[in-house]
XYZ file of C-alpha atoms in Angstrom:
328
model
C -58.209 47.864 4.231
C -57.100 44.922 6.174
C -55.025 42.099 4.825
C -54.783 38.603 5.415
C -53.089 36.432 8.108
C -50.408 34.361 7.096
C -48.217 32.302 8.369
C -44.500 32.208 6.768
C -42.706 28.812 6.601
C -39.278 28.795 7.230
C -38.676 27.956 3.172
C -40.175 31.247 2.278
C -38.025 33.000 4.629
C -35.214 31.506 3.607
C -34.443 32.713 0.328
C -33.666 36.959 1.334
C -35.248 38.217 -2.074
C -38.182 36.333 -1.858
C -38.510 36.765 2.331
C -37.517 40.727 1.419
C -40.137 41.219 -0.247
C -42.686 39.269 1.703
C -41.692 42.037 4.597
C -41.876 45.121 2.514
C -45.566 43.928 1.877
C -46.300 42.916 5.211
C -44.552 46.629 6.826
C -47.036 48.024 4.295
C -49.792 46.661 6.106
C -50.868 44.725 2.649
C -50.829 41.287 5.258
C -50.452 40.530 8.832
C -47.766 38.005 8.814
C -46.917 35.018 11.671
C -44.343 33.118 12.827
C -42.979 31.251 15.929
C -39.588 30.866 17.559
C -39.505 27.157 15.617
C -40.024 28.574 12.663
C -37.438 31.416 12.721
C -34.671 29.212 14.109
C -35.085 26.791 11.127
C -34.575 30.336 9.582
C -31.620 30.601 10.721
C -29.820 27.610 10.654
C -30.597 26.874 7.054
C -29.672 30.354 5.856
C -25.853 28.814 6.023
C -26.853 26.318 3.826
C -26.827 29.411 1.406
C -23.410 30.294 1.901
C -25.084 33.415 4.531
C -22.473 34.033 7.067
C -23.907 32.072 10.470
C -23.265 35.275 12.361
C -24.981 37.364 9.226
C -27.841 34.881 9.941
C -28.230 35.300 13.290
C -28.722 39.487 12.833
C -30.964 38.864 9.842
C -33.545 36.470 12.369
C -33.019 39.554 14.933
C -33.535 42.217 12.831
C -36.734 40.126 11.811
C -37.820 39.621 15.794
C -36.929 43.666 16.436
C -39.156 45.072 13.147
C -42.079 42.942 13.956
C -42.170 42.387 17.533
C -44.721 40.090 19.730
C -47.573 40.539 17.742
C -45.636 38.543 15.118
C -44.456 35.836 17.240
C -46.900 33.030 18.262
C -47.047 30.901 21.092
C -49.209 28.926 23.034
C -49.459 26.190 19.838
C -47.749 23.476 20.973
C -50.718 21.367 22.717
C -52.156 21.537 19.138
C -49.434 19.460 17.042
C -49.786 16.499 17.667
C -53.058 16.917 16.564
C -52.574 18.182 13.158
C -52.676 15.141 9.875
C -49.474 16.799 8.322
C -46.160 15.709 7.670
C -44.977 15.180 11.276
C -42.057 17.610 10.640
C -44.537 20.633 9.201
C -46.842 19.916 12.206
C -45.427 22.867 14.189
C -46.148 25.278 11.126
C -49.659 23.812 10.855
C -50.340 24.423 14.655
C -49.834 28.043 14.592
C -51.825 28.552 11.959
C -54.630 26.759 13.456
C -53.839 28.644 16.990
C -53.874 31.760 15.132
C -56.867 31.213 12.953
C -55.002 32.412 10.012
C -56.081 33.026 6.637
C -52.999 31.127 4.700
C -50.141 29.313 5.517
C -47.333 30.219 3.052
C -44.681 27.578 2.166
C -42.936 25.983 -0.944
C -43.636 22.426 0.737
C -47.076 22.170 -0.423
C -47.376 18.427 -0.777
C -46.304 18.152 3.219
C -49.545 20.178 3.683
C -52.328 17.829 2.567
C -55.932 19.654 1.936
C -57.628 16.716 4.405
C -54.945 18.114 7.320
C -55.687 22.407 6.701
C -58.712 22.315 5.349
C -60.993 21.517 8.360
C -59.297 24.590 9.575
C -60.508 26.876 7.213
C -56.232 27.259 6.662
C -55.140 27.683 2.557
C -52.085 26.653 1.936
C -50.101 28.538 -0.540
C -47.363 28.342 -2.672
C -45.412 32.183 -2.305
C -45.911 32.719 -5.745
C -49.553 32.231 -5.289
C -49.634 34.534 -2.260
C -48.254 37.340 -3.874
C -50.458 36.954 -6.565
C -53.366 37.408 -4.515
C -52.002 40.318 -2.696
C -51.191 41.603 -6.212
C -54.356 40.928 -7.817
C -56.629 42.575 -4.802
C -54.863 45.577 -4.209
C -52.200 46.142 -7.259
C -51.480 49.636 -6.757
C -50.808 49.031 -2.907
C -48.217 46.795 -4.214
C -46.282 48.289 -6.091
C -46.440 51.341 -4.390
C -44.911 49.048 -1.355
C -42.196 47.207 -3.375
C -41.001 50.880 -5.376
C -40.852 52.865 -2.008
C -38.589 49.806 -0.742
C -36.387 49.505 -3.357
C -35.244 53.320 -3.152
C -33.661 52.491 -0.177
C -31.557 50.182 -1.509
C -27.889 51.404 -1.509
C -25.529 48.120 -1.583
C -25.837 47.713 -4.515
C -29.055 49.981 -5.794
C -31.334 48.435 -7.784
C -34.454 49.617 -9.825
C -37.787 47.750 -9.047
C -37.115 46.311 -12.221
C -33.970 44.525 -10.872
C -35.765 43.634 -7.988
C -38.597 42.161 -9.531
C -35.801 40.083 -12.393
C -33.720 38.900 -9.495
C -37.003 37.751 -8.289
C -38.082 35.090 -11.165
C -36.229 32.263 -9.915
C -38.445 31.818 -6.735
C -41.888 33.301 -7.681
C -41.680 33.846 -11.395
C -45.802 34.201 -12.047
C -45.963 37.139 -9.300
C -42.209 38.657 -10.989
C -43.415 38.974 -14.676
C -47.198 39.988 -13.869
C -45.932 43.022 -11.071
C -43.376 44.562 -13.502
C -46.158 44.317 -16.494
C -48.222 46.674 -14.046
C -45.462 49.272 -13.356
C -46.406 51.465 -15.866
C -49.963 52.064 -14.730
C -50.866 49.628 -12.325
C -54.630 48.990 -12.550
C -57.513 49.201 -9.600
C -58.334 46.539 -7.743
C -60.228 43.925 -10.018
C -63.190 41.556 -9.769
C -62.889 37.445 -10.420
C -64.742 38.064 -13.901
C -62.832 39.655 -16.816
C -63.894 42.883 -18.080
C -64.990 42.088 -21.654
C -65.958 44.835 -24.182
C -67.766 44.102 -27.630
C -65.978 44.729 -30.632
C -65.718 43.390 -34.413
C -63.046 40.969 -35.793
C -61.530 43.928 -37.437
C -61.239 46.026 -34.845
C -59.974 42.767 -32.703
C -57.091 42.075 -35.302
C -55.982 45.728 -35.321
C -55.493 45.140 -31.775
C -52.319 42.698 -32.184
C -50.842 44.835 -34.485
C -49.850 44.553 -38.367
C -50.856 41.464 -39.618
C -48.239 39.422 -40.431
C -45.135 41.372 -38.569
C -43.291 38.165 -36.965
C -41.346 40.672 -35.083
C -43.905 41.660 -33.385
C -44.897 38.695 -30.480
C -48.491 39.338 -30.285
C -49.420 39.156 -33.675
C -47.167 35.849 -33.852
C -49.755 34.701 -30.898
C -53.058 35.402 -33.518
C -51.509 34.059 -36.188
C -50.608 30.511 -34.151
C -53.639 30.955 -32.650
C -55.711 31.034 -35.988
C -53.291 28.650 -37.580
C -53.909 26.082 -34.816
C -57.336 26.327 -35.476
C -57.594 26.480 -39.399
C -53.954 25.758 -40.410
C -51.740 23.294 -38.772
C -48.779 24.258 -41.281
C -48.790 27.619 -39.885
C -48.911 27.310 -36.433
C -45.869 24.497 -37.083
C -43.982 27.710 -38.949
C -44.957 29.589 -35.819
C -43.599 27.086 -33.610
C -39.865 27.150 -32.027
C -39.958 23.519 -31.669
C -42.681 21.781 -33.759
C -41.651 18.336 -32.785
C -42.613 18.782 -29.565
C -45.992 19.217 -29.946
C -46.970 16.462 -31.865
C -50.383 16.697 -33.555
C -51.186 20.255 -31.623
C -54.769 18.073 -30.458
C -53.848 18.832 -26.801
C -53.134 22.513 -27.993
C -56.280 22.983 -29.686
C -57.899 20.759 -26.358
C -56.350 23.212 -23.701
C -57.004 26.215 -25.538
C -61.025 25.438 -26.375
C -62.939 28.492 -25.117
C -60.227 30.715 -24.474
C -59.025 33.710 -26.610
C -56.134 35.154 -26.686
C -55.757 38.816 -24.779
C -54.682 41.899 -25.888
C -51.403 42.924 -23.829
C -47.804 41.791 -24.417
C -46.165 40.857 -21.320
C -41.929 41.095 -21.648
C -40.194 38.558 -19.296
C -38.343 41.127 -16.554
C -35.855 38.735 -16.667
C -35.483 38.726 -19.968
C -37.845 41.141 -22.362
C -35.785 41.030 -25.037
C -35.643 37.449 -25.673
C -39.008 36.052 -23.822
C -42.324 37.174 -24.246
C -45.671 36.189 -22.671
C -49.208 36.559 -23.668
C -52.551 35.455 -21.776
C -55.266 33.266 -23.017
C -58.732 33.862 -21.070
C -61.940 32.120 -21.209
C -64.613 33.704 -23.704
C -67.894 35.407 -22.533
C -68.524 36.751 -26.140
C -68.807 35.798 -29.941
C -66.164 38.389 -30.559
C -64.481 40.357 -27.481
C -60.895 41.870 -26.584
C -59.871 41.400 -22.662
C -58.879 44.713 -20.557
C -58.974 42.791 -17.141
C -55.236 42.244 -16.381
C -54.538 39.869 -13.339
C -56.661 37.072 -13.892
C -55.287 34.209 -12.137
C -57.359 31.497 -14.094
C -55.551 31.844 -17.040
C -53.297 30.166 -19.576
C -49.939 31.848 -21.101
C -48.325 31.085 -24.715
C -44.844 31.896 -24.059
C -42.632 33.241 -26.935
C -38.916 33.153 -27.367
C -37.093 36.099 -29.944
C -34.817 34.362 -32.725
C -31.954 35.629 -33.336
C -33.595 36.728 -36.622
C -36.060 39.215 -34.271
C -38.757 37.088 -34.765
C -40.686 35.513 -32.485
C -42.169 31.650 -32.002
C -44.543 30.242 -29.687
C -42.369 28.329 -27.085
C -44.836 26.644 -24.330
C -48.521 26.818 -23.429
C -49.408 26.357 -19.975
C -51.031 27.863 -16.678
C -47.651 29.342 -14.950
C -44.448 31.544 -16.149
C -41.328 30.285 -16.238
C -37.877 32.268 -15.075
C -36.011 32.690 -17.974
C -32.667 30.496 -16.989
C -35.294 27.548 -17.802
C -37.105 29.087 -21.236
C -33.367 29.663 -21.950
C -31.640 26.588 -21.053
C -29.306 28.888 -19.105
């Protein structure tokens, strides 16, 4: 199976975890990546800025020229950039994309990317976090396959995926949390509509556990779930910080349709202390969700007391890296 075309912005090659593991994937064959000589010397000059040593730089841009040769590097692009309606600094990146006809354009810088500039290219521009999702989410196995072969080779220091995939969060936190929940068994492939099965509400509540067990995160998740719907007192009990939700009506507003699915998901960065758990849209009266990467979803996340129980911390579309659930 072939992957996508992407071009890599010099941001996403900047930061080596992130721009590691981008390479892994794309040596795996899981996405044909792109880049020009512009784009890999604003590589290396801001790698510096990191405290990389210039020299160290320069032999990480090589080494990047050497494993991926011409079919990697674009030219021919430049009559194109001063046509593109981008930030007049990005146009470059834009250009190649458009001379390449590539699928995405992957960059941190999305607001210098307008849709009116890349979308009359048929060019999606995407956050990395976003990217790797995809790649995740279409071929799951492939990925982690990719990233756990890599990661053996590690020797200075050696790390476990695990590591890898922690060290990870602070860049692309979403693709981090969701690959190390699929180590175990990573799932096929999976379609845009979640895999629903029937079942009763008893069978459903089983599901999260013992009723009542705060220790446990998911049944803290149905029990703020149900008292958010029936019993404001208990999803304020259920809370780590009530005050900040006010009233819970935007709660109750974001989570209207959704239920709550059945899997756990332990920060990497953190599983002892942060928890996640994902809220999908309902197709049935009463139904427990097996699909696992849906991208369309919403997360409660969950913070352990010191107590070892568990309250609902934040509600929203994305995972955070635990330095910021933390305050660390």
């Amino acid at each position: 199976m072939s992957g996508p075309v992407a071009v890599l912005d010099a941001c996403a090659l900047v930061p080596i975890r992130l721009a590691t593991t981008l390479l892994w994937l794309a040596e795996a064959g899981l996405f044909r990546p792109l880049w020009s000589d512009q784009i890999l010397d604003e590589v290396e000059r801001n790698l510096p800025k990191l405290g990389v040593d210039p020299d160290r730089a320069r032999r990480r841009v090589q080494n990047m020229r050497d494993a991926f040769g011409v079919e990697t590097l674009v030219d021919g692009f430049e009559a194109l950039i001063d046509e593109m309606a981008c930030d007049p600094k990005d146009r470059h990146v834009l250009a190649v994309a458009v001379h390449e006809q590539a699928d995405a354009l992957v960059t941190f810088n999305l607001k210098d990317f307008p849709d009116q500039a890349a979308s009359p290219h048929a060019v999606e521009i995407l956050h990395p976090d976003v990217f790797l999702l995809r790649l995740l989410q279409q071929r799951p196995a492939d990925v982690i396959a990719a990233l756990a072969a890599s990661v053996q080779d590690l020797r200075r220091p050696p790390e476990t995926l695990n590591d890898w995939l922690a060290g990870l969060t602070p860049v692309v936190p979403m693709f981090a949390n969701l690959a190390a929940d699929a180590l175990g068994e990573p799932p096929e492939a999976v379609s845009d509509v979640p895999a629903l099965v029937q079942t009763d509400d008893q069978a459903a509540i089983a599901s999260f556990g013992e009723p009542g067990d705060w220790t446990n995160p998911a049944q803290v998740v149905f029990g703020w779930y149900y008292g958010l719907l029936n019993d404001v007192d208990l999803a304020k009990w259920l809370t780590y910080d009530p005050a900040a939700w006010g009233d819970y009506a935007r709660a109750r507003e974001h989570l209207e349709g959704r239920s709550p699915a059945s899997r756990v998901i332990h920060a990497v960065d953190a599983p002892d202390r942060i928890a996640f758990m994902r809220f999908v849209t309902e197709v049935a009266a009463t139904a427990q969700v097996f699909q696992t990467y849906v991208t369309e979803a919403t997360f409660i996340t969950l913070i352990r007391r010191d107590d070892g129980t568990w309250r609902v911390w934040g509600l929203g579309p994305a995972l955070l890296p635990a330095e910021k659930i933390l305050g660390k």
